[in-house]
Coordinates of C-alpha atoms in Angstrom, one line a residue:
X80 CA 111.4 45.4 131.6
X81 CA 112.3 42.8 134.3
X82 CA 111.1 44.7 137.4
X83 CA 112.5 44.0 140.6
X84 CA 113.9 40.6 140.0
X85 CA 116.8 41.6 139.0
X86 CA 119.0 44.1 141.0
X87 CA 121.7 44.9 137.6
X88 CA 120.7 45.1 134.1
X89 CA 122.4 42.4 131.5
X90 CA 126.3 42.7 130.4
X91 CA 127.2 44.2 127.1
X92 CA 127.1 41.2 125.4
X93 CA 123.9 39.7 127.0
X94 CA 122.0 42.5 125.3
X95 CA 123.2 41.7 121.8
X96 CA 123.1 38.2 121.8
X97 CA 119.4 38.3 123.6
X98 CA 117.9 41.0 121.0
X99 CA 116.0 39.9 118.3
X100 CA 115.0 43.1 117.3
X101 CA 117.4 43.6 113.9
X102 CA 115.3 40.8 112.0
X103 CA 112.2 40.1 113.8
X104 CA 111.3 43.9 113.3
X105 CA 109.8 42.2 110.0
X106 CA 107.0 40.6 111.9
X107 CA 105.7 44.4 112.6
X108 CA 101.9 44.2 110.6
X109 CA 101.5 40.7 111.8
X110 CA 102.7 41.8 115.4
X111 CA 99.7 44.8 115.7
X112 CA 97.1 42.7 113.7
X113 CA 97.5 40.2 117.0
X114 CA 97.3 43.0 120.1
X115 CA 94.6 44.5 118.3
X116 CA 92.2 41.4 118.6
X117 CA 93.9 40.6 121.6
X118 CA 92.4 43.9 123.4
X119 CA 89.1 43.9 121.3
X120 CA 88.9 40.3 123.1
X121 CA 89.6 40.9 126.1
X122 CA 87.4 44.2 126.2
X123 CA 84.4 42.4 125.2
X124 CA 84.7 39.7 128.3
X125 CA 85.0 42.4 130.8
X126 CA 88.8 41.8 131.3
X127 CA 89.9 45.8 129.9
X128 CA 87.8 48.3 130.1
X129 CA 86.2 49.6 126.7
X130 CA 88.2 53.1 126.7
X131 CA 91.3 51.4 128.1
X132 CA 90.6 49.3 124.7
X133 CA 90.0 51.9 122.6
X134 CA 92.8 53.9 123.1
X135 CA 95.2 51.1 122.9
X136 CA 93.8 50.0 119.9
X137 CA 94.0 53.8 118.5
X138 CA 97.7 53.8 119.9
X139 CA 98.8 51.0 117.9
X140 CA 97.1 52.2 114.9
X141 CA 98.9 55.4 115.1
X142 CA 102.8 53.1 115.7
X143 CA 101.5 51.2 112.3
X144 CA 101.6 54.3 110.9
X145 CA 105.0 55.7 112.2
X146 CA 106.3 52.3 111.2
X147 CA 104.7 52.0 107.5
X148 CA 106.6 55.8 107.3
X149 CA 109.8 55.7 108.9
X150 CA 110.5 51.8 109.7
X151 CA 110.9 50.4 112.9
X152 CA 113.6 51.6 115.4
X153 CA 116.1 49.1 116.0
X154 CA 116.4 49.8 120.4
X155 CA 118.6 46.5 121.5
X156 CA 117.7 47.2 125.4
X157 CA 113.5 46.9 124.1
X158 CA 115.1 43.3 122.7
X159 CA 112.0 42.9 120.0
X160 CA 109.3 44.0 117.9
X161 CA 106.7 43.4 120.7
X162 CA 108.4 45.5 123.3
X163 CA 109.3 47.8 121.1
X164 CA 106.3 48.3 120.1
X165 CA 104.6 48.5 123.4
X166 CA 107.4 51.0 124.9
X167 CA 106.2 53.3 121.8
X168 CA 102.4 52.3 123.2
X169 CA 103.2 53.6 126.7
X170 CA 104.5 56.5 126.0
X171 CA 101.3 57.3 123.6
X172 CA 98.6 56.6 125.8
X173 CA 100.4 56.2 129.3
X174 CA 99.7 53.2 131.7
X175 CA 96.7 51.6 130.2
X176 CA 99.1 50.2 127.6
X177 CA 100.5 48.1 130.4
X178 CA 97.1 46.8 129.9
X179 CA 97.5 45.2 126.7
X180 CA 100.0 41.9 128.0
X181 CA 96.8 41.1 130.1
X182 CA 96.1 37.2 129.6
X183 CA 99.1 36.7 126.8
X184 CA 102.9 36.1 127.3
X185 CA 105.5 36.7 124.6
X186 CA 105.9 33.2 124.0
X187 CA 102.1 32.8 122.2
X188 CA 102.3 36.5 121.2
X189 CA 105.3 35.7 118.6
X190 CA 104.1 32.0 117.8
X191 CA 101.1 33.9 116.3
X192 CA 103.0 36.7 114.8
X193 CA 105.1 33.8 113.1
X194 CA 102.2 32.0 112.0
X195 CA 100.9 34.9 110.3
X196 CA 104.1 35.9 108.7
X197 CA 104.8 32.4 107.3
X198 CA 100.9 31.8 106.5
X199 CA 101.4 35.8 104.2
X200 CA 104.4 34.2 102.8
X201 CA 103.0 31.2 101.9
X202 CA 100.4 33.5 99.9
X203 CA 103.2 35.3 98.4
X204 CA 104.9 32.1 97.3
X205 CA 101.5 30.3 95.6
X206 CA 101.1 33.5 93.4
X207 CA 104.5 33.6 92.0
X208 CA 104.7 30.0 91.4
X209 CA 101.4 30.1 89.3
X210 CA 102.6 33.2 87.3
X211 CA 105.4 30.5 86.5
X212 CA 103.4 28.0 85.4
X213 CA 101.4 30.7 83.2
X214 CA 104.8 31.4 81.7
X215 CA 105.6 27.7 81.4
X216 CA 101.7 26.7 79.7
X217 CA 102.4 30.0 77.2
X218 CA 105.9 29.0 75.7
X219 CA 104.7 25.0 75.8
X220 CA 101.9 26.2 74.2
X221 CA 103.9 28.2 71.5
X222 CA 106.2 24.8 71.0
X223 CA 103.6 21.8 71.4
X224 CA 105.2 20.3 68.2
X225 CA 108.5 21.4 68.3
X226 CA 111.3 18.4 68.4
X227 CA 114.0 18.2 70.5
X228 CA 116.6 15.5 72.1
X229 CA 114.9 13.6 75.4
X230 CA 117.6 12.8 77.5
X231 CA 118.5 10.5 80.3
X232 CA 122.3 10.1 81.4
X233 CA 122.2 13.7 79.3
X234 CA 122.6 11.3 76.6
X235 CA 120.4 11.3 73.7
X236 CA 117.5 8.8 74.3
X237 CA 114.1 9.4 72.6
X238 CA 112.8 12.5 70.8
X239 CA 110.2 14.9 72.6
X240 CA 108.7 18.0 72.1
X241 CA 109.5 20.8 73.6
X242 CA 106.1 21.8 74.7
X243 CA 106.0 18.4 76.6
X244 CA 109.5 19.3 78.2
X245 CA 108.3 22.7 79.6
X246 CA 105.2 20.9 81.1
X247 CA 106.8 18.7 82.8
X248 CA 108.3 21.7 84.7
X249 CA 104.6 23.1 85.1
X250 CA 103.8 19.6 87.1
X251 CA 106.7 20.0 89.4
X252 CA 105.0 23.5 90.4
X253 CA 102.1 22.1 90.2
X254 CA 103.4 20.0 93.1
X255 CA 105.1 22.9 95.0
X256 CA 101.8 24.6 95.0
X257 CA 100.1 21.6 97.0
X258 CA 102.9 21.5 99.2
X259 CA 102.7 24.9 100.4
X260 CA 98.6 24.7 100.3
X261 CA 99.4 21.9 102.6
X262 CA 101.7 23.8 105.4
X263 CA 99.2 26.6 104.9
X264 CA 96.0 24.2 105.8
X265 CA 98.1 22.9 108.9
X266 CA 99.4 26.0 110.1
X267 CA 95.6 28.0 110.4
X268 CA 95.3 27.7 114.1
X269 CA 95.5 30.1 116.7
X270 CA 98.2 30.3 119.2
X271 CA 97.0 33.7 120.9
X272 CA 96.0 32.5 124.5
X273 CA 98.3 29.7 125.4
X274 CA 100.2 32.4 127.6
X275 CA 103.5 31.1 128.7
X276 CA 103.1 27.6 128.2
X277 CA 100.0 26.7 130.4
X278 CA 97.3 29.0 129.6
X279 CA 95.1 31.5 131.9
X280 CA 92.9 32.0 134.4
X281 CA 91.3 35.0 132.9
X282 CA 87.7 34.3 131.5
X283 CA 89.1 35.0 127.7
X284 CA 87.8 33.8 124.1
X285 CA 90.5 32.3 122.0
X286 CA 88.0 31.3 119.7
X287 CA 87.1 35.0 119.1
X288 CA 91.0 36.2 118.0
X289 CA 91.0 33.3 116.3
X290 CA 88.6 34.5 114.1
X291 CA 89.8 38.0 114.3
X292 CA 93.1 37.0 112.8
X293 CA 91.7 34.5 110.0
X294 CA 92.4 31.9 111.7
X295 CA 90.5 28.1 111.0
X296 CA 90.3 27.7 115.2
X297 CA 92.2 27.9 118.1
X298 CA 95.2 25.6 118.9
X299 CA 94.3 22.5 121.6
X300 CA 97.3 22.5 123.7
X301 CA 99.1 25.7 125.5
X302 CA 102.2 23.6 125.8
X303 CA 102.5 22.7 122.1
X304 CA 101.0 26.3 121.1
X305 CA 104.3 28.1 122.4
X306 CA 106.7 25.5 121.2
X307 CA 105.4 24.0 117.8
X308 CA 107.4 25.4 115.1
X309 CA 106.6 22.9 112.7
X310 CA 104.6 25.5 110.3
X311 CA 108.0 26.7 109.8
X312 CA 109.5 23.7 108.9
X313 CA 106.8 23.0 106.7
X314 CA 107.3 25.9 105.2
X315 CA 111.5 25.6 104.9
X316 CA 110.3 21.9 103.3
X317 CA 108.3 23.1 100.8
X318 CA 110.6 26.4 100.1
X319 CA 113.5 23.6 99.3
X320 CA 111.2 21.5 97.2
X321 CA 110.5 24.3 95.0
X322 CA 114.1 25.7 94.9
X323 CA 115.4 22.1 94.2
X324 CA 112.5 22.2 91.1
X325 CA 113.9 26.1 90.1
X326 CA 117.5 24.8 90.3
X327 CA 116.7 22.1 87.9
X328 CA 115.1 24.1 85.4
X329 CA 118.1 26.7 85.7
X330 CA 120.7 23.8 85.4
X331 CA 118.8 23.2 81.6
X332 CA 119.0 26.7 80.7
X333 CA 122.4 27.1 81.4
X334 CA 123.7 24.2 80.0
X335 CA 121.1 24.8 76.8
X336 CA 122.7 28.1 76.7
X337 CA 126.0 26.7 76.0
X338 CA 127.6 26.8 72.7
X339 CA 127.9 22.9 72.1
X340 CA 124.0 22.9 72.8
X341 CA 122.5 26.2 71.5
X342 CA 119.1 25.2 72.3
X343 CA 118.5 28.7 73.7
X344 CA 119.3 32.3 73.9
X345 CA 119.0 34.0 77.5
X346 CA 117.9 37.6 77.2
X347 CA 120.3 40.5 77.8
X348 CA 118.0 41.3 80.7
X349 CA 119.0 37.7 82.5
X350 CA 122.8 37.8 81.6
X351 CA 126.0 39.6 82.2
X352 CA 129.1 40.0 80.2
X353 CA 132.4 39.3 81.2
X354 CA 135.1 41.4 82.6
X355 CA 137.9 40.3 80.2
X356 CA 136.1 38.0 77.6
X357 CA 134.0 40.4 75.2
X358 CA 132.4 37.5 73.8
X359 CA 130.7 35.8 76.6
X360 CA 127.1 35.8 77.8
X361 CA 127.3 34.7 81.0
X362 CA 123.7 33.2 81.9
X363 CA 124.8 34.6 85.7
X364 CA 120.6 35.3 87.1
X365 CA 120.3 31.3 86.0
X366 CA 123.4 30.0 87.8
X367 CA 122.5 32.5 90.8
X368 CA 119.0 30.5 91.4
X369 CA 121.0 27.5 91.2
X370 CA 122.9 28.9 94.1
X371 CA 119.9 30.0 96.0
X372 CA 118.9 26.5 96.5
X373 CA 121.7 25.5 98.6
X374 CA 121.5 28.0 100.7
X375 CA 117.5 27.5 101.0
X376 CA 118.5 24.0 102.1
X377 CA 120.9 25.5 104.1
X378 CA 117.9 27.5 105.9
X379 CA 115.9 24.2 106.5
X380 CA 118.6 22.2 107.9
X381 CA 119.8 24.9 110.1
X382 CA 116.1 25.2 111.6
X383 CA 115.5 21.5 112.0
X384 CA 119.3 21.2 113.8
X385 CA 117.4 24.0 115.9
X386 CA 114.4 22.3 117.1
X387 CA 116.0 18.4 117.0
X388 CA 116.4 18.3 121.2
X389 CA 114.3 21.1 122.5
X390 CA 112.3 19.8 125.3
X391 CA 108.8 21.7 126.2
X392 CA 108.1 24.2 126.5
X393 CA 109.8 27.4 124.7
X394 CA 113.6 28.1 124.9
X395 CA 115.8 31.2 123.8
X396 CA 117.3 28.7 120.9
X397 CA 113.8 29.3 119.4
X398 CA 114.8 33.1 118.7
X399 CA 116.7 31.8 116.1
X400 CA 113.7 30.3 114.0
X401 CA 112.7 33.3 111.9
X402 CA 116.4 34.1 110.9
X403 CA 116.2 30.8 108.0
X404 CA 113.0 31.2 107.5
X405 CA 113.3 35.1 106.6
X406 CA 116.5 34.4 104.3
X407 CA 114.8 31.5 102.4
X408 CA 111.6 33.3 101.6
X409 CA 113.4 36.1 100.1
X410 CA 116.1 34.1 98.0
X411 CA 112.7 32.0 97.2
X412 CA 110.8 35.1 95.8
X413 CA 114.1 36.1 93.9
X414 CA 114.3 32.8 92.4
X415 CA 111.0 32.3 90.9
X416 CA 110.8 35.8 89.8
X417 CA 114.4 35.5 87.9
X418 CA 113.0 31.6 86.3
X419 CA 109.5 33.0 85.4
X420 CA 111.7 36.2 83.8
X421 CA 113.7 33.8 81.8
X422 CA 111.2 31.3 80.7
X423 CA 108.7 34.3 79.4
X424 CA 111.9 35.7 77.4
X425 CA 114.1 33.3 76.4
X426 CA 114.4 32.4 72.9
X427 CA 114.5 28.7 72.2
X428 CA 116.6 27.5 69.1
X429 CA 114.6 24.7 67.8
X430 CA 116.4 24.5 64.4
X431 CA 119.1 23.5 66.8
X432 CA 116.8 21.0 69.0
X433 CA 115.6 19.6 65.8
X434 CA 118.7 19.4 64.2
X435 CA 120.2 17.4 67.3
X436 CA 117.0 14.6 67.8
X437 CA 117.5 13.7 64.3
X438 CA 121.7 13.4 64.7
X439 CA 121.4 11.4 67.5
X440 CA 119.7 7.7 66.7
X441 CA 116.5 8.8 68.9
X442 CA 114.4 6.5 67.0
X443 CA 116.3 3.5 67.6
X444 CA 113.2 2.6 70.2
X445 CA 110.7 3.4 67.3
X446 CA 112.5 0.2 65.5
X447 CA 112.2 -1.8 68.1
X448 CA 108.4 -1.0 68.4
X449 CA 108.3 -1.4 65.1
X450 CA 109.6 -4.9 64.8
X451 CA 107.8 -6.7 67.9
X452 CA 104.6 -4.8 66.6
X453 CA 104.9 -6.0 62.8
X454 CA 107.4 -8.9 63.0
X455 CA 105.6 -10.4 66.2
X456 CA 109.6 -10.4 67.2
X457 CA 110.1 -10.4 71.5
X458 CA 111.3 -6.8 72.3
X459 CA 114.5 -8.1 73.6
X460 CA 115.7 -9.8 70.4
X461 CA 114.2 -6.5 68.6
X462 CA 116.1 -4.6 71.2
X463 CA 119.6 -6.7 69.8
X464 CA 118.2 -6.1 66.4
X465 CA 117.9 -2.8 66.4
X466 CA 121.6 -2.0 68.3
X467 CA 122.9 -3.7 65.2
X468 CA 121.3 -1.4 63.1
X469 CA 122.4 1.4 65.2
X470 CA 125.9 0.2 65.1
X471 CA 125.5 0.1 61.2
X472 CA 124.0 4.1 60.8
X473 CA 126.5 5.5 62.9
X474 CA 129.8 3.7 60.6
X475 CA 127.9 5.1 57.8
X476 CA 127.6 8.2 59.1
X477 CA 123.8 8.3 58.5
X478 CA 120.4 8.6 60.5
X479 CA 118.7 5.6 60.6
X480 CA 115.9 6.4 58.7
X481 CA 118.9 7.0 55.7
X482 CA 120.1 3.7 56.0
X483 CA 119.4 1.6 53.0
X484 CA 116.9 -1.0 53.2
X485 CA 119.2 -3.4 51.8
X486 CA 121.4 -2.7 55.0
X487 CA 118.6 -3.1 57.2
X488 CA 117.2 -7.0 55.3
X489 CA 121.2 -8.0 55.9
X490 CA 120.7 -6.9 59.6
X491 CA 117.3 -9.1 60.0
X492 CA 115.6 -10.3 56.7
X493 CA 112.3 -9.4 58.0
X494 CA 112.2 -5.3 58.3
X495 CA 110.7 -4.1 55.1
X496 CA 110.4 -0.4 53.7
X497 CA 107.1 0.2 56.1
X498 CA 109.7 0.8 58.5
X499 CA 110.7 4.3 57.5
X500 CA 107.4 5.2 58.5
X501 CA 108.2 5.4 62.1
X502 CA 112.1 6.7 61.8
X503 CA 111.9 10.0 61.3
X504 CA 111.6 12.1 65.0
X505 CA 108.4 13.3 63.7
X506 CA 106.6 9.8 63.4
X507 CA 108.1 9.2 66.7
X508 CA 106.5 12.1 69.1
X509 CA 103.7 11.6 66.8
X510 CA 103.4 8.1 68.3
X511 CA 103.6 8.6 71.8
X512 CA 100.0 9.0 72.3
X513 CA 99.6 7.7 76.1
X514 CA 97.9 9.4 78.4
X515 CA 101.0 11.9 79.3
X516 CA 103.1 11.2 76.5
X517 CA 104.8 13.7 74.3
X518 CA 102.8 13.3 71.1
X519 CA 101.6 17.1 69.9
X520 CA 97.8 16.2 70.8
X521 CA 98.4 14.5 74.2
X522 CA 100.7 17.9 74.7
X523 CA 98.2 20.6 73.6
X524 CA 95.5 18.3 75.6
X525 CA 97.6 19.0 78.8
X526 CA 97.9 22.1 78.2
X527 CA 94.1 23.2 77.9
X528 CA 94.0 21.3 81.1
X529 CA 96.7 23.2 83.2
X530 CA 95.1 26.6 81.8
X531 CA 91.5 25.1 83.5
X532 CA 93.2 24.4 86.8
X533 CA 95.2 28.0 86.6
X534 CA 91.8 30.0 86.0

């Protein structure tokens, strides 16, 4: 491939650490997509003739073929998928394949092979996380007014639904989707043209296989075309957003799964047994998601390390870039197809949720409310107030809405019996009727809204 500049091909070594052909052979579709518009381009300003055009263009339809059929051969002295792909051209159609590289370098042929792999993959992404959020508005749906323990600390705090829980899971998507809608916005332009790093003198179009490939417009600078990777940064940003969002909602199911919880029961198809232990459902697919997120970090730190010192315009470290970008697309894909498994088939144990708000002195905030709202008492001496009361149902051994109201007058003389009106968990979610609160109406409200914006 080098021609007479150099007298002796590379040592052993130099040709496996310089071939890029074991992973990038993935960028394959996106690879012929781009010579195709490049030669229809540079056919129609004159630069190729027309037949030399058509028959490369007939050439590389024939290699898509051989590669959609058989894969694509792994050669390490080709060194990658695009010369690879144009040794198999040459010996197709002979020398006018040499005609193809006219006006283009490698450097802008794989920045736009890359865009176009992370732009599909971004498109891959955004329809599995809104089949998760479908799965995620169906079970909310199913459990609008279903009590269970709100945490923070994991300790009990307030009771919620459960259909408000699940939501909250569909707004963290919700986000993830905007994020990769974002990188997807920003990384629609054209790199096809920039050549090396300073463009050409040939009279080409780059407006033309911008529009071939789908692109919004060309790029604006040839130096910053060949060396920009920041689409797949965007892309690792947003992949560990997400992931950090699945890893949370796996972290739930697994400890919901557990036997002092019990809020849930994975499905067989999301568990495994254990080896020695014929008693244990092992909620493994959950804890493996939980997994996949480090090593999606992993991915985005390793590219950023990558780029942190580059100066312009391309170097060889950049052959590394699709390596962590490859890996945390597919542990991403697995992820949200495992969480969207689980949540469409897991069955919740709300006997046990319920069972669990009302154990746990969630309404204590309800008295509170309750006394600065009908005693006109400030809500930090109902705050003392009510910890007295909460001090006094758990020696009892009662819920607070069990406590006697002769208890209660001896805590402060001015609670009456209008106050177990708002201690049972019931009148509590009931009550949280702010806009995004977890009261059954605000929930169901939500949900009719999420189902608009899914379509």
């Amino acid at each position: 491939m080098w021609g007479g500049r150099f007298a002796a091909g590379p040592a052993s070594i130099m040709r496996e650490i310089n071939a890029s052909i074991p992973f990038d052979k993935r960028l394959w579709k996106q690879d012929i997509a781009g010579s195709k518009a490049h030669v229809a381009m540079l056919a129609r300003q004159g630069i190729v003739d027309q037949a030399d055009a058509d028959a490369i263009s007939g050439g590389l339809d024939t290699i898509a073929a051989e590669y959609e059929a058989h894969g694509v051969p792994v050669n390490l002295d080709l060194e990658d998928i695009h010369m690879v792909t144009e040794s198999r051209l040459a010996e197709l159609i002979g020398p006018a394949a040499g005609r193809l590289h006219t006006a283009r370098s490698r450097n802008d042929q794989v920045a736009t092979d890359f865009r176009l792999w992370v732009r599909d993959a971004i498109d891959d992404v955004e329809a599995g996380l809104a089949g998760l959020q479908r799965a995620l508005v169906a079970r909310a749906q199913d459990h609008a007014d279903a009590v269970m323990p709100g945490f923070t600390h994991l300790q009990s705090a307030q009771p919620v639904t459960l259909g408000h829980h699940l939501m909250a899971y569909y707004e963290m998507v919700r986000r993830d989707r905007s994020r990769f809608s974002d990188a997807r916005a920003r990384l629609n332009e054209c790199p096809l043209g920039a050549a090396a790093l300073a463009g050409t003198g040939f009279p080409t179009d780059r407006h033309m296989t911008a529009a071939a490939l789908g692109f919004a417009r060309p790029t604006d600078n040839s130096l910053d075309s060949v060396s920009d990777r920041d689409f797949a940064l965007d892309y690792l940003m947003a992949a560990t957003q997400a992931a950090l969002h699945l890893s949370r909602l796996a972290e739930e199911f697994i400890i919901w799964a557990s036997q002092p919880f019990g809020f849930v029961k994975l499905p067989d198809a999301y568990s495994t047994g254990s080896s020695i232990m014929p008693q244990k459902r092992n909620p493994d697919a959950a804890e493996l998601v939980r997994g996949h997120a480090g090593r999606i970090m992993g991915c985005m730190t390793a590219l950023c390390v990558t780029m942190k010192g580059l100066p312009l315009a391309y170097s060889k470290d950049m052959q590394d870039d699709k390596p962590p970008v490859f890996e945390a697309h597919d542990l991403l894909a697995l992820s949200i197809a495992a969480m969207t498994g689980m949540v469409e088939t897991v069955t919740f144990r709300t006997d046990r949720m319920r069972a669990l708000a009302e154990s746990g002195f969630a309404t204590a905030t309800d008295l509170a409310d309750w006394l600065v709202r009908e005693g006109g008492i400030p809500f930090r001496e109902a705050h003392h107030i009510t910890g007295r009361a909460v001090a006094a149902a758990e020696q009892a051994g009662v819920p607070l809405d069990q406590l006697p109201l002769d208890t209660l007058k001896a805590i402060d003389a001015r609670i009456d019996d209008r106050v177990y009106a708002v201690l049972t968990v019931d009148a509590s979610v009931a009550s949280r009727r702010s806009h995004g609160g977890t009261a059954p109406d605000q929930v169901r409200a939500r949900i009719a809204q999420a189902k608009e914006e899914l379509g």
